mmCIF file of C-alpha atoms in Angstrom:
data_model
loop_
_atom_site.group_PDB
_atom_site.id
_atom_site.type_symbol
_atom_site.label_atom_id
_atom_site.label_comp_id
_atom_site.label_asym_id
_atom_site.label_seq_id
_atom_site.Cartn_x
_atom_site.Cartn_y
_atom_site.Cartn_z
ATOM 1 C CA MET A 10 126.312 -46.741 -22.124
ATOM 2 C CA PHE A 11 126.873 -45.162 -25.530
ATOM 3 C CA ARG A 12 125.163 -41.963 -24.346
ATOM 4 C CA PHE A 13 127.459 -41.811 -21.307
ATOM 5 C CA LEU A 14 130.514 -42.323 -23.544
ATOM 6 C CA ALA A 15 129.304 -39.625 -25.920
ATOM 7 C CA LEU A 16 128.867 -37.088 -23.096
ATOM 8 C CA LEU A 17 132.287 -37.974 -21.669
ATOM 9 C CA LEU A 18 134.053 -37.535 -25.004
ATOM 10 C CA LEU A 19 132.267 -34.268 -25.714
ATOM 11 C CA SER A 20 133.196 -32.927 -22.303
ATOM 12 C CA LEU A 21 136.828 -33.715 -23.051
ATOM 13 C CA GLY A 22 136.641 -32.089 -26.466
ATOM 14 C CA LEU A 23 137.186 -35.399 -28.262
ATOM 15 C CA ALA A 24 135.509 -36.630 -31.415
ATOM 16 C CA LEU A 25 132.731 -39.164 -31.062
ATOM 17 C CA PRO A 26 133.689 -42.528 -32.601
ATOM 18 C CA ALA A 27 131.572 -43.490 -35.603
ATOM 19 C CA ARG A 28 129.342 -46.500 -35.232
ATOM 20 C CA ALA A 29 130.122 -49.213 -37.754
ATOM 21 C CA GLY A 30 127.451 -49.852 -40.324
ATOM 22 C CA GLU A 31 126.070 -53.347 -40.631
ATOM 23 C CA VAL A 32 124.724 -55.172 -43.654
ATOM 24 C CA THR A 33 122.848 -58.468 -43.785
ATOM 25 C CA VAL A 34 123.520 -60.521 -46.898
ATOM 26 C CA PHE A 35 121.717 -63.636 -48.126
ATOM 27 C CA ALA A 36 123.774 -65.413 -50.794
ATOM 28 C CA ALA A 37 123.748 -68.627 -52.788
ATOM 29 C CA ALA A 38 125.916 -71.276 -51.114
ATOM 30 C CA SER A 39 128.200 -71.522 -54.140
ATOM 31 C CA MET A 40 129.422 -67.982 -53.458
ATOM 32 C CA LYS A 41 130.839 -68.667 -50.005
ATOM 33 C CA THR A 42 134.572 -68.802 -50.732
ATOM 34 C CA ALA A 43 134.622 -65.733 -52.954
ATOM 35 C CA LEU A 44 132.114 -63.662 -51.000
ATOM 36 C CA ASP A 45 133.780 -64.349 -47.646
ATOM 37 C CA GLN A 46 137.008 -62.941 -49.049
ATOM 38 C CA LEU A 47 135.283 -59.935 -50.566
ATOM 39 C CA ALA A 48 133.401 -59.213 -47.337
ATOM 40 C CA GLN A 49 136.583 -59.470 -45.281
ATOM 41 C CA ASP A 50 138.310 -56.929 -47.522
ATOM 42 C CA TRP A 51 135.261 -54.628 -47.474
ATOM 43 C CA GLU A 52 135.083 -54.742 -43.666
ATOM 44 C CA ALA A 53 138.789 -53.915 -43.383
ATOM 45 C CA GLN A 54 138.438 -50.968 -45.763
ATOM 46 C CA THR A 55 135.228 -49.482 -44.370
ATOM 47 C CA GLY A 56 135.021 -50.528 -40.727
ATOM 48 C CA ASN A 57 131.541 -51.850 -41.429
ATOM 49 C CA VAL A 58 130.343 -55.377 -40.700
ATOM 50 C CA ALA A 59 128.775 -57.878 -43.103
ATOM 51 C CA HIS A 60 126.584 -60.676 -41.739
ATOM 52 C CA ILE A 61 126.288 -63.320 -44.463
ATOM 53 C CA SER A 62 123.950 -66.313 -44.555
ATOM 54 C CA TYR A 63 124.532 -68.975 -47.214
ATOM 55 C CA ALA A 64 121.988 -71.526 -48.411
ATOM 56 C CA GLY A 65 120.149 -72.662 -51.497
ATOM 57 C CA SER A 66 118.697 -69.704 -53.380
ATOM 58 C CA GLY A 67 115.146 -71.013 -53.061
ATOM 59 C CA ALA A 68 115.354 -71.315 -49.289
ATOM 60 C CA LEU A 69 116.768 -67.797 -49.008
ATOM 61 C CA ALA A 70 114.129 -66.325 -51.317
ATOM 62 C CA ARG A 71 111.349 -67.895 -49.263
ATOM 63 C CA GLN A 72 112.811 -66.437 -46.064
ATOM 64 C CA ILE A 73 112.962 -62.983 -47.622
ATOM 65 C CA THR A 74 109.385 -63.080 -48.888
ATOM 66 C CA ALA A 75 108.318 -64.303 -45.444
ATOM 67 C CA GLY A 76 109.741 -61.135 -43.920
ATOM 68 C CA ALA A 77 113.391 -61.831 -43.044
ATOM 69 C CA PRO A 78 115.241 -58.476 -42.747
ATOM 70 C CA VAL A 79 117.856 -58.550 -45.531
ATOM 71 C CA ASP A 80 119.903 -55.801 -47.165
ATOM 72 C CA ILE A 81 121.500 -57.726 -50.057
ATOM 73 C CA PHE A 82 120.356 -60.893 -51.853
ATOM 74 C CA ILE A 83 122.485 -62.785 -54.373
ATOM 75 C CA SER A 84 120.757 -65.691 -56.083
ATOM 76 C CA ALA A 85 122.188 -68.406 -58.322
ATOM 77 C CA ASN A 86 119.009 -68.347 -60.371
ATOM 78 C CA PRO A 87 117.051 -65.396 -61.812
ATOM 79 C CA GLY A 88 113.760 -67.160 -61.083
ATOM 80 C CA TRP A 89 114.241 -66.968 -57.329
ATOM 81 C CA MET A 90 115.200 -63.309 -57.628
ATOM 82 C CA ASP A 91 112.013 -62.739 -59.619
ATOM 83 C CA ALA A 92 110.061 -64.291 -56.744
ATOM 84 C CA VAL A 93 111.575 -61.745 -54.354
ATOM 85 C CA ALA A 94 110.909 -58.936 -56.823
ATOM 86 C CA LYS A 95 107.189 -59.710 -56.670
ATOM 87 C CA SER A 96 107.249 -58.761 -52.995
ATOM 88 C CA GLY A 97 108.227 -55.226 -53.982
ATOM 89 C CA GLN A 98 111.358 -55.129 -51.803
ATOM 90 C CA ILE A 99 114.051 -54.699 -54.439
ATOM 91 C CA LYS A 100 115.642 -51.243 -54.668
ATOM 92 C CA ALA A 101 118.298 -52.110 -57.272
ATOM 93 C CA ARG A 102 119.143 -55.248 -59.244
ATOM 94 C CA ALA A 103 121.845 -56.359 -61.689
ATOM 95 C CA ASP A 104 123.163 -59.602 -63.160
ATOM 96 C CA LEU A 105 126.475 -60.087 -61.397
ATOM 97 C CA LEU A 106 128.060 -63.395 -62.401
ATOM 98 C CA ALA A 107 127.859 -66.460 -64.613
ATOM 99 C CA ASN A 108 129.130 -69.975 -63.947
ATOM 100 C CA HIS A 109 129.663 -73.353 -65.572
ATOM 101 C CA LEU A 110 128.099 -76.655 -64.531
ATOM 102 C CA VAL A 111 130.553 -79.524 -64.023
ATOM 103 C CA LEU A 112 130.730 -83.186 -63.098
ATOM 104 C CA ILE A 113 133.238 -83.706 -60.298
ATOM 105 C CA ALA A 114 134.865 -86.861 -58.960
ATOM 106 C CA HIS A 115 136.415 -87.841 -55.644
ATOM 107 C CA ASN A 116 138.977 -90.245 -57.094
ATOM 108 C CA PRO A 117 141.886 -88.229 -58.502
ATOM 109 C CA LYS A 118 142.452 -91.005 -61.063
ATOM 110 C CA ALA A 119 138.901 -90.830 -62.458
ATOM 111 C CA GLY A 120 139.058 -90.288 -66.186
ATOM 112 C CA PRO A 121 137.242 -87.670 -68.263
ATOM 113 C CA VAL A 122 133.575 -88.159 -69.149
ATOM 114 C CA THR A 123 132.092 -87.197 -72.509
ATOM 115 C CA PHE A 124 128.343 -86.587 -72.387
ATOM 116 C CA SER A 125 127.895 -86.543 -76.148
ATOM 117 C CA ALA A 126 128.999 -90.198 -76.132
ATOM 118 C CA GLY A 127 126.101 -91.197 -73.853
ATOM 119 C CA PRO A 128 128.108 -92.379 -70.832
ATOM 120 C CA ASP A 129 126.916 -95.191 -68.586
ATOM 121 C CA LEU A 130 126.562 -93.070 -65.454
ATOM 122 C CA LYS A 131 125.123 -95.897 -63.382
ATOM 123 C CA GLY A 132 128.105 -98.069 -64.236
ATOM 124 C CA LEU A 133 130.429 -95.144 -63.559
ATOM 125 C CA LEU A 134 129.023 -94.798 -60.045
ATOM 126 C CA GLY A 135 129.869 -98.411 -59.247
ATOM 127 C CA GLY A 136 126.993 -98.754 -56.806
ATOM 128 C CA GLY A 137 127.555 -95.319 -55.290
ATOM 129 C CA LYS A 138 125.458 -92.185 -55.547
ATOM 130 C CA LEU A 139 125.548 -89.148 -57.772
ATOM 131 C CA ALA A 140 125.522 -86.135 -55.443
ATOM 132 C CA MET A 141 123.318 -83.238 -56.530
ATOM 133 C CA ALA A 142 121.628 -80.286 -54.892
ATOM 134 C CA LEU A 143 117.848 -80.523 -54.531
ATOM 135 C CA VAL A 144 116.660 -80.907 -58.108
ATOM 136 C CA ASP A 145 113.319 -79.146 -57.569
ATOM 137 C CA ALA A 146 114.415 -76.247 -55.377
ATOM 138 C CA VAL A 147 118.151 -75.455 -55.579
ATOM 139 C CA PRO A 148 119.531 -73.892 -58.780
ATOM 140 C CA ALA A 149 122.540 -76.218 -59.073
ATOM 141 C CA GLY A 150 120.203 -79.199 -58.819
ATOM 142 C CA GLN A 151 117.746 -77.692 -61.281
ATOM 143 C CA TYR A 152 120.498 -76.977 -63.798
ATOM 144 C CA GLY A 153 121.955 -80.449 -63.270
ATOM 145 C CA LYS A 154 118.655 -82.213 -63.837
ATOM 146 C CA ALA A 155 118.025 -80.145 -66.974
ATOM 147 C CA ALA A 156 121.464 -81.067 -68.339
ATOM 148 C CA LEU A 157 120.971 -84.774 -67.677
ATOM 149 C CA GLU A 158 117.554 -84.616 -69.304
ATOM 150 C CA HIS A 159 119.113 -82.876 -72.304
ATOM 151 C CA PHE A 160 121.380 -85.883 -72.853
ATOM 152 C CA GLY A 161 118.637 -88.425 -72.095
ATOM 153 C CA LEU A 162 120.383 -89.577 -68.927
ATOM 154 C CA TRP A 163 118.020 -88.484 -66.162
ATOM 155 C CA ASP A 164 115.542 -91.366 -66.194
ATOM 156 C CA GLY A 165 118.322 -93.913 -65.977
ATOM 157 C CA ILE A 166 120.144 -92.214 -63.104
ATOM 158 C CA LYS A 167 117.499 -90.488 -60.969
ATOM 159 C CA GLY A 168 117.208 -93.471 -58.615
ATOM 160 C CA ASP A 169 120.924 -93.196 -57.859
ATOM 161 C CA VAL A 170 120.933 -89.499 -56.984
ATOM 162 C CA ALA A 171 121.663 -88.320 -53.436
ATOM 163 C CA GLN A 172 120.180 -84.847 -53.023
ATOM 164 C CA ALA A 173 121.654 -82.240 -50.680
ATOM 165 C CA ASP A 174 120.226 -78.990 -49.325
ATOM 166 C CA ASN A 175 122.664 -76.832 -51.288
ATOM 167 C CA VAL A 176 125.541 -77.107 -53.706
ATOM 168 C CA ARG A 177 128.235 -76.790 -51.041
ATOM 169 C CA ALA A 178 126.743 -79.776 -49.229
ATOM 170 C CA THR A 179 126.883 -81.620 -52.554
ATOM 171 C CA LEU A 180 130.520 -80.631 -52.915
ATOM 172 C CA MET A 181 131.327 -81.912 -49.443
ATOM 173 C CA MET A 182 129.728 -85.302 -50.150
ATOM 174 C CA VAL A 183 132.151 -85.804 -53.022
ATOM 175 C CA ALA A 184 135.125 -84.263 -51.204
ATOM 176 C CA LEU A 185 134.684 -86.714 -48.318
ATOM 177 C CA GLY A 186 134.090 -89.682 -50.611
ATOM 178 C CA ALA A 187 130.483 -90.193 -49.495
ATOM 179 C CA ALA A 188 129.582 -89.995 -53.207
ATOM 180 C CA PRO A 189 132.045 -90.839 -56.010
ATOM 181 C CA TYR A 190 130.659 -88.209 -58.362
ATOM 182 C CA GLY A 191 128.610 -85.047 -58.099
ATOM 183 C CA ILE A 192 127.285 -82.126 -60.106
ATOM 184 C CA THR A 193 128.331 -78.674 -58.939
ATOM 185 C CA TYR A 194 129.436 -75.362 -60.366
ATOM 186 C CA GLU A 195 132.940 -74.829 -61.662
ATOM 187 C CA SER A 196 133.537 -72.326 -58.858
ATOM 188 C CA ASP A 197 132.822 -75.017 -56.252
ATOM 189 C CA ALA A 198 135.424 -77.308 -57.790
ATOM 190 C CA VAL A 199 137.955 -74.465 -57.686
ATOM 191 C CA ALA A 200 137.275 -74.016 -53.967
ATOM 192 C CA GLU A 201 137.769 -77.687 -52.998
ATOM 193 C CA PRO A 202 141.124 -79.432 -53.676
ATOM 194 C CA ARG A 203 139.738 -82.885 -52.810
ATOM 195 C CA VAL A 204 137.658 -83.055 -55.999
ATOM 196 C CA HIS A 205 138.469 -82.666 -59.664
ATOM 197 C CA VAL A 206 136.439 -81.909 -62.759
ATOM 198 C CA VAL A 207 135.892 -84.818 -65.152
ATOM 199 C CA ALA A 208 133.414 -83.060 -67.461
ATOM 200 C CA THR A 209 131.925 -79.642 -68.136
ATOM 201 C CA PHE A 210 128.325 -79.578 -69.295
ATOM 202 C CA PRO A 211 127.804 -77.595 -72.521
ATOM 203 C CA ASP A 212 126.132 -74.269 -71.866
ATOM 204 C CA ASP A 213 123.274 -75.155 -74.209
ATOM 205 C CA SER A 214 122.389 -78.259 -72.167
ATOM 206 C CA HIS A 215 120.728 -76.223 -69.411
ATOM 207 C CA PRO A 216 119.323 -72.728 -68.806
ATOM 208 C CA PRO A 217 121.985 -69.999 -68.566
ATOM 209 C CA ILE A 218 123.565 -69.863 -65.108
ATOM 210 C CA ARG A 219 123.237 -66.288 -63.908
ATOM 211 C CA TYR A 220 123.693 -64.760 -60.463
ATOM 212 C CA PRO A 221 121.546 -61.635 -60.045
ATOM 213 C CA ALA A 222 122.343 -59.410 -57.068
ATOM 214 C CA ALA A 223 119.800 -57.095 -55.467
ATOM 215 C CA ARG A 224 119.820 -54.354 -52.863
ATOM 216 C CA LEU A 225 116.771 -54.518 -50.610
ATOM 217 C CA SER A 226 117.425 -51.541 -48.342
ATOM 218 C CA ASP A 227 118.637 -47.954 -48.643
ATOM 219 C CA SER A 228 121.131 -47.941 -45.782
ATOM 220 C CA ASP A 229 124.601 -46.548 -46.467
ATOM 221 C CA ALA A 230 126.156 -49.912 -45.630
ATOM 222 C CA ALA A 231 123.842 -51.702 -48.060
ATOM 223 C CA ARG A 232 124.637 -49.208 -50.816
ATOM 224 C CA GLY A 233 128.347 -49.562 -50.116
ATOM 225 C CA PHE A 234 128.363 -53.357 -50.144
ATOM 226 C CA TYR A 235 126.236 -53.490 -53.291
ATOM 227 C CA ALA A 236 128.710 -51.187 -55.037
ATOM 228 C CA ALA A 237 131.628 -53.289 -53.804
ATOM 229 C CA LEU A 238 130.193 -56.313 -55.608
ATOM 230 C CA ARG A 239 130.978 -54.580 -58.928
ATOM 231 C CA SER A 240 134.394 -53.226 -57.958
ATOM 232 C CA PRO A 241 137.674 -54.191 -59.694
ATOM 233 C CA GLU A 242 138.736 -56.003 -56.517
ATOM 234 C CA ALA A 243 135.522 -58.040 -56.539
ATOM 235 C CA GLU A 244 136.094 -58.909 -60.207
ATOM 236 C CA ARG A 245 139.557 -60.209 -59.355
ATOM 237 C CA ILE A 246 138.223 -62.346 -56.500
ATOM 238 C CA PHE A 247 135.288 -63.752 -58.449
ATOM 239 C CA THR A 248 137.427 -64.568 -61.481
ATOM 240 C CA ALA A 249 140.040 -66.329 -59.364
ATOM 241 C CA GLN A 250 137.290 -68.484 -57.859
ATOM 242 C CA GLY A 251 135.982 -69.682 -61.223
ATOM 243 C CA PHE A 252 133.111 -67.263 -61.842
ATOM 244 C CA GLN A 253 132.611 -65.208 -64.973
ATOM 245 C CA VAL A 254 131.942 -61.551 -64.195
ATOM 246 C CA LEU A 255 129.106 -60.006 -66.223
ATOM 247 C CA LYS A 256 129.705 -56.458 -67.376
#
């Protein structure tokens, strides 16, 4: 069909319409709100199309190393990016963003929590669950477990943790009231008006939260989208959504 259209346009002396470039992006679930906005703006400006899949960084990394065709990967943890790097697929890589780890609550009247005071988290839950992303596979869960261990709270609360496949699923559990409290990133709390932050974990209570971005193909669309991630417009979007842009 395209060949017929091309011949028809050429016979009429008309220019052949350019085919839109396409880019496949795998990104940490916590990036959804900001990256959807960035991708929408990029598509409008370029005429290209971005296909974005969101999930826990570990699940995405395993799909990539198993052979999933991906142009761009953005992880919420450098370790999962390192796992992809071992496959030899990365063409370019840079640390893109940082984030903060927070304790969120469903009840808008929930008071602030101070971790240095050794809070009674089990009592705070009131028989409910503490929502977290998978503590052995998803960066938000890994950071959260590390922070609770740092304050000596993990052993006393681990039996009351409800684990979700990714941090946005964790966020939704708290937003809907299925869990009274949860541990997410600051950017997730910014994206969801039905939760509020009751505590921010100190940065030294867990490994640094870094989002490396990588380009895995040399297509023009992939190069263009990768560059757009570091644009002034992207910085504005990421900052508004609670991320810290790394220079």
